[in-house]
Amino acid sequence: LDHVNTIVENGKNAIIDKLETCSLTQDTEPDSMDALETLISTTPTIGTIGGLTRTGNVGLQNQTKDFSALTMAGSLQDEMTSMWNKCSEFKGGGVKQTPDIILTTRTVYEGYEKIARNLQTITTNKTERVSLGFGDMLFKNCEMFYSPSCPAGRMYFLNTGTLEFVYDPAAWMDMTEWKAVAGNSLDRTCQIVSVCNQVCNHFQKNGVIFNINS
């Protein structure tokens, strides 16, 4: 039973990691969920989203800033302020006016923390998230997080009132029947199946700074 419990726990942890990765970085499988980098794109004026073309449709285009010609020390705070303001200009849907989550990579997060420390403007967050190890940095009273699955060099400004994770209750973490492994092995395997996706109803209230050089 201890061995079985270990396998189950490993399976749960693997699913958590997989879900985080697929939520942030686009999987190439045709039936994969839309990742954050697809919804809040670095090229929002091209391609399609939800079967709708983004070209010429400003309602499907998020805010962007290419940071490749800039430096973190010289421009990061200014560009963060600019992105914050761009995402806060648009109204609609009864959602919060400003972004309420900033998500980035560990490298960029540490760079911002160093800048803030040098300016002696670090503000700590006293919510329970701190004890969970998510970090304690704020920007304009908006919580900042980092994820190992966030695409390199990016910082997302997200309005969670416009974003939703949807799933089919009839196919959520459902286990298939056990199947014999091919060959002479006595092992059996199964799959954990989930039908889910990420959606956005107001792209203009979200943005991404990309190509941030560490």
mmCIF file of C-alpha atoms in Angstrom:
data_model
loop_
_atom_site.group_PDB
_atom_site.id
_atom_site.type_symbol
_atom_site.label_atom_id
_atom_site.label_comp_id
_atom_site.label_asym_id
_atom_site.label_seq_id
_atom_site.Cartn_x
_atom_site.Cartn_y
_atom_site.Cartn_z
ATOM 1 C CA LEU A 1 0.000 0.000 0.000
ATOM 2 C CA ASP A 2 2.889 2.383 0.702
ATOM 3 C CA HIS A 3 4.219 1.699 -2.782
ATOM 4 C CA VAL A 4 0.802 2.330 -4.345
ATOM 5 C CA ASN A 5 0.378 5.557 -2.377
ATOM 6 C CA THR A 6 3.786 6.724 -3.586
ATOM 7 C CA ILE A 7 2.838 6.013 -7.200
ATOM 8 C CA VAL A 8 -0.460 7.868 -6.795
ATOM 9 C CA GLU A 9 1.266 10.850 -5.201
ATOM 10 C CA ASN A 10 3.871 10.914 -7.985
ATOM 11 C CA GLY A 11 1.050 10.820 -10.521
ATOM 12 C CA LYS A 12 -0.707 13.759 -8.867
ATOM 13 C CA ASN A 13 2.484 15.803 -8.808
ATOM 14 C CA ALA A 14 3.184 14.990 -12.458
ATOM 15 C CA ILE A 15 -0.306 16.161 -13.437
ATOM 16 C CA ILE A 16 0.140 19.410 -11.501
ATOM 17 C CA ASP A 17 3.447 20.090 -13.270
ATOM 18 C CA LYS A 18 1.983 19.176 -16.656
ATOM 19 C CA LEU A 19 -1.037 21.425 -16.151
ATOM 20 C CA GLU A 20 1.192 24.358 -15.185
ATOM 21 C CA THR A 21 3.417 23.826 -18.213
ATOM 22 C CA CYS A 22 0.475 23.531 -20.618
ATOM 23 C CA SER A 23 -1.178 26.591 -19.077
ATOM 24 C CA LEU A 24 1.831 28.788 -19.863
ATOM 25 C CA THR A 25 3.713 27.232 -22.781
ATOM 26 C CA GLN A 26 1.831 26.119 -25.881
ATOM 27 C CA ASP A 27 1.882 22.373 -26.492
ATOM 28 C CA THR A 28 2.133 21.357 -30.143
ATOM 29 C CA GLU A 29 -0.460 18.579 -29.898
ATOM 30 C CA PRO A 30 -3.544 19.560 -31.957
ATOM 31 C CA ASP A 31 -5.987 18.994 -29.064
ATOM 32 C CA SER A 32 -3.927 20.878 -26.486
ATOM 33 C CA MET A 33 -5.414 23.690 -24.427
ATOM 34 C CA ASP A 34 -4.647 27.296 -25.356
ATOM 35 C CA ALA A 35 -1.654 28.360 -23.286
ATOM 36 C CA LEU A 36 -1.133 31.845 -21.919
ATOM 37 C CA GLU A 37 1.473 32.572 -24.601
ATOM 38 C CA THR A 38 -1.219 31.873 -27.218
ATOM 39 C CA LEU A 39 -3.931 33.985 -25.589
ATOM 40 C CA ILE A 40 -1.614 36.872 -24.638
ATOM 41 C CA SER A 41 0.620 36.730 -27.672
ATOM 42 C CA THR A 42 3.824 38.547 -28.612
ATOM 43 C CA THR A 43 2.331 38.823 -32.132
ATOM 44 C CA PRO A 44 -1.351 39.565 -31.448
ATOM 45 C CA THR A 45 -2.039 41.116 -34.859
ATOM 46 C CA ILE A 46 -1.524 37.854 -36.759
ATOM 47 C CA GLY A 47 -2.925 34.352 -36.560
ATOM 48 C CA THR A 48 -6.213 33.193 -35.084
ATOM 49 C CA ILE A 49 -7.663 32.618 -31.645
ATOM 50 C CA GLY A 50 -10.779 30.534 -31.037
ATOM 51 C CA GLY A 51 -11.225 30.204 -34.786
ATOM 52 C CA LEU A 52 -11.314 33.992 -35.245
ATOM 53 C CA THR A 53 -8.646 35.936 -37.119
ATOM 54 C CA ARG A 54 -6.736 38.528 -35.127
ATOM 55 C CA THR A 55 -5.633 40.539 -38.146
ATOM 56 C CA GLY A 56 -7.599 43.776 -38.213
ATOM 57 C CA ASN A 57 -9.630 42.779 -35.143
ATOM 58 C CA VAL A 58 -8.388 44.979 -32.297
ATOM 59 C CA GLY A 59 -10.773 43.307 -29.859
ATOM 60 C CA LEU A 60 -8.690 40.147 -30.069
ATOM 61 C CA GLN A 61 -5.323 41.908 -29.699
ATOM 62 C CA ASN A 62 -3.518 42.229 -26.379
ATOM 63 C CA GLN A 63 -0.891 44.828 -25.431
ATOM 64 C CA THR A 64 2.778 44.152 -26.244
ATOM 65 C CA LYS A 65 6.245 45.641 -25.784
ATOM 66 C CA ASP A 66 9.437 44.306 -27.376
ATOM 67 C CA PHE A 67 12.181 44.875 -24.783
ATOM 68 C CA SER A 68 15.071 43.548 -26.885
ATOM 69 C CA ALA A 69 16.757 46.953 -27.424
ATOM 70 C CA LEU A 70 16.448 47.964 -23.757
ATOM 71 C CA THR A 71 18.107 47.065 -20.456
ATOM 72 C CA MET A 72 16.494 45.952 -17.230
ATOM 73 C CA ALA A 73 18.401 48.466 -15.123
ATOM 74 C CA GLY A 74 17.603 51.392 -17.370
ATOM 75 C CA SER A 75 14.099 50.715 -18.645
ATOM 76 C CA LEU A 76 12.268 47.880 -16.891
ATOM 77 C CA GLN A 77 10.345 49.978 -14.379
ATOM 78 C CA ASP A 78 9.359 52.575 -16.994
ATOM 79 C CA GLU A 79 8.114 49.904 -19.402
ATOM 80 C CA MET A 80 6.241 48.126 -16.610
ATOM 81 C CA THR A 81 4.486 51.395 -15.801
ATOM 82 C CA SER A 82 3.647 51.926 -19.470
ATOM 83 C CA MET A 83 2.287 48.396 -19.860
ATOM 84 C CA TRP A 84 0.270 48.755 -16.668
ATOM 85 C CA ASN A 85 -1.313 51.941 -17.991
ATOM 86 C CA LYS A 86 -2.061 50.452 -21.413
ATOM 87 C CA CYS A 87 -3.850 47.487 -19.842
ATOM 88 C CA SER A 88 -5.819 49.835 -17.577
ATOM 89 C CA GLU A 89 -7.227 52.096 -20.309
ATOM 90 C CA PHE A 90 -10.031 49.798 -21.416
ATOM 91 C CA LYS A 91 -13.351 49.316 -19.656
ATOM 92 C CA GLY A 92 -16.010 46.672 -20.038
ATOM 93 C CA GLY A 93 -17.412 43.487 -18.605
ATOM 94 C CA GLY A 94 -17.601 44.788 -15.059
ATOM 95 C CA VAL A 95 -14.071 43.514 -14.404
ATOM 96 C CA LYS A 96 -11.299 45.176 -12.437
ATOM 97 C CA GLN A 97 -9.839 48.150 -14.276
ATOM 98 C CA THR A 98 -6.174 47.319 -13.715
ATOM 99 C CA PRO A 99 -4.089 44.112 -13.899
ATOM 100 C CA ASP A 100 -4.111 42.093 -10.687
ATOM 101 C CA ILE A 101 -1.342 39.576 -11.416
ATOM 102 C CA ILE A 102 2.101 40.040 -12.962
ATOM 103 C CA LEU A 103 3.663 36.744 -14.008
ATOM 104 C CA THR A 104 7.244 36.345 -15.176
ATOM 105 C CA THR A 105 10.312 34.104 -15.094
ATOM 106 C CA ARG A 106 12.562 33.602 -12.106
ATOM 107 C CA THR A 107 15.404 35.472 -13.830
ATOM 108 C CA VAL A 108 13.283 38.535 -14.579
ATOM 109 C CA TYR A 109 11.698 38.389 -11.131
ATOM 110 C CA GLU A 110 15.122 38.419 -9.497
ATOM 111 C CA GLY A 111 16.193 41.286 -11.749
ATOM 112 C CA TYR A 112 13.198 43.359 -10.721
ATOM 113 C CA GLU A 113 13.862 42.535 -7.065
ATOM 114 C CA LYS A 114 17.452 43.732 -7.417
ATOM 115 C CA ILE A 115 16.310 47.011 -8.978
ATOM 116 C CA ALA A 116 13.739 47.505 -6.234
ATOM 117 C CA ARG A 117 16.286 46.683 -3.537
ATOM 118 C CA ASN A 118 18.716 49.241 -4.906
ATOM 119 C CA LEU A 119 15.968 51.847 -4.841
ATOM 120 C CA GLN A 120 14.823 50.667 -1.405
ATOM 121 C CA THR A 121 11.249 50.328 -2.627
ATOM 122 C CA ILE A 122 10.528 46.674 -1.927
ATOM 123 C CA THR A 123 6.994 46.213 -0.655
ATOM 124 C CA THR A 124 6.149 42.916 1.002
ATOM 125 C CA ASN A 125 2.869 41.114 0.656
ATOM 126 C CA LYS A 126 1.379 39.609 3.804
ATOM 127 C CA THR A 127 -1.115 37.252 2.203
ATOM 128 C CA GLU A 128 -1.021 33.486 2.653
ATOM 129 C CA ARG A 129 0.651 33.143 -0.746
ATOM 130 C CA VAL A 130 3.924 34.206 0.838
ATOM 131 C CA SER A 131 4.003 31.148 3.086
ATOM 132 C CA LEU A 132 3.422 28.987 0.024
ATOM 133 C CA GLY A 133 6.649 30.239 -1.515
ATOM 134 C CA PHE A 134 5.189 32.271 -4.362
ATOM 135 C CA GLY A 135 7.127 35.421 -3.502
ATOM 136 C CA ASP A 136 6.380 38.754 -1.911
ATOM 137 C CA MET A 137 6.985 41.388 -4.599
ATOM 138 C CA LEU A 138 4.444 44.026 -5.564
ATOM 139 C CA PHE A 139 4.188 46.525 -8.402
ATOM 140 C CA LYS A 140 1.525 49.220 -8.001
ATOM 141 C CA ASN A 141 0.021 46.996 -5.305
ATOM 142 C CA CYS A 142 -0.253 44.154 -7.837
ATOM 143 C CA GLU A 143 1.252 40.828 -6.811
ATOM 144 C CA MET A 144 4.159 39.482 -8.851
ATOM 145 C CA PHE A 145 4.839 35.778 -9.301
ATOM 146 C CA TYR A 146 7.334 33.716 -11.233
ATOM 147 C CA SER A 147 6.954 30.281 -12.748
ATOM 148 C CA PRO A 148 9.579 27.905 -14.162
ATOM 149 C CA SER A 149 7.165 27.297 -17.037
ATOM 150 C CA CYS A 150 6.859 30.945 -18.053
ATOM 151 C CA PRO A 151 8.424 31.495 -21.509
ATOM 152 C CA ALA A 152 11.896 33.024 -21.253
ATOM 153 C CA GLY A 153 12.238 36.801 -21.144
ATOM 154 C CA ARG A 154 8.543 37.542 -20.679
ATOM 155 C CA MET A 155 6.467 39.424 -18.145
ATOM 156 C CA TYR A 156 2.690 39.093 -18.357
ATOM 157 C CA PHE A 157 0.275 41.711 -17.027
ATOM 158 C CA LEU A 158 -2.962 39.851 -16.406
ATOM 159 C CA ASN A 159 -6.479 40.887 -15.495
ATOM 160 C CA THR A 160 -7.924 37.702 -14.024
ATOM 161 C CA GLY A 161 -11.452 39.065 -14.431
ATOM 162 C CA THR A 162 -11.000 38.566 -18.186
ATOM 163 C CA LEU A 163 -9.367 35.139 -18.016
ATOM 164 C CA GLU A 164 -11.004 31.840 -17.151
ATOM 165 C CA PHE A 165 -10.034 28.197 -16.931
ATOM 166 C CA VAL A 166 -12.965 26.099 -18.142
ATOM 167 C CA TYR A 167 -13.400 22.336 -18.068
ATOM 168 C CA ASP A 168 -15.946 19.627 -18.776
ATOM 169 C CA PRO A 169 -17.141 18.130 -15.450
ATOM 170 C CA ALA A 170 -17.884 14.896 -17.280
ATOM 171 C CA ALA A 171 -14.232 14.572 -18.315
ATOM 172 C CA TRP A 172 -12.130 16.099 -15.559
ATOM 173 C CA MET A 173 -9.220 14.047 -14.222
ATOM 174 C CA ASP A 174 -11.000 10.838 -15.219
ATOM 175 C CA MET A 175 -8.944 7.653 -15.258
ATOM 176 C CA THR A 176 -9.237 5.176 -18.109
ATOM 177 C CA GLU A 177 -9.227 1.426 -17.668
ATOM 178 C CA TRP A 178 -5.940 -0.317 -16.984
ATOM 179 C CA LYS A 179 -4.216 -1.653 -20.085
ATOM 180 C CA ALA A 180 -1.443 -4.188 -20.432
ATOM 181 C CA VAL A 181 1.931 -2.813 -21.504
ATOM 182 C CA ALA A 182 3.107 -4.194 -24.860
ATOM 183 C CA GLY A 183 5.681 -6.964 -24.652
ATOM 184 C CA ASN A 184 6.328 -9.433 -21.837
ATOM 185 C CA SER A 185 5.983 -6.963 -18.987
ATOM 186 C CA LEU A 186 3.377 -7.599 -16.291
ATOM 187 C CA ASP A 187 2.982 -3.844 -15.801
ATOM 188 C CA ARG A 188 -0.242 -2.098 -16.692
ATOM 189 C CA THR A 189 -0.901 1.511 -17.543
ATOM 190 C CA CYS A 190 -3.792 3.961 -17.741
ATOM 191 C CA GLN A 191 -4.351 7.598 -18.678
ATOM 192 C CA ILE A 192 -5.785 10.541 -16.763
ATOM 193 C CA VAL A 193 -8.073 12.429 -19.144
ATOM 194 C CA SER A 194 -9.132 16.072 -18.851
ATOM 195 C CA VAL A 195 -11.128 18.197 -21.272
ATOM 196 C CA CYS A 196 -10.301 21.834 -20.485
ATOM 197 C CA ASN A 197 -9.129 25.124 -21.915
ATOM 198 C CA GLN A 198 -8.161 28.695 -21.065
ATOM 199 C CA VAL A 199 -10.253 31.534 -22.475
ATOM 200 C CA CYS A 200 -10.186 35.324 -22.497
ATOM 201 C CA ASN A 201 -13.092 37.756 -23.011
ATOM 202 C CA HIS A 202 -11.151 41.054 -23.099
ATOM 203 C CA PHE A 203 -7.688 40.763 -24.650
ATOM 204 C CA GLN A 204 -6.951 44.499 -24.565
ATOM 205 C CA LYS A 205 -6.856 44.501 -20.753
ATOM 206 C CA ASN A 206 -3.908 42.076 -20.779
ATOM 207 C CA GLY A 207 -0.354 42.505 -22.037
ATOM 208 C CA VAL A 208 3.135 41.069 -22.268
ATOM 209 C CA ILE A 209 6.646 42.538 -22.248
ATOM 210 C CA PHE A 210 8.918 40.137 -24.122
ATOM 211 C CA ASN A 211 12.585 39.676 -25.014
ATOM 212 C CA ILE A 212 13.628 40.976 -21.608
ATOM 213 C CA ASN A 213 17.409 40.594 -21.487
ATOM 214 C CA SER A 214 18.626 39.397 -18.098
#
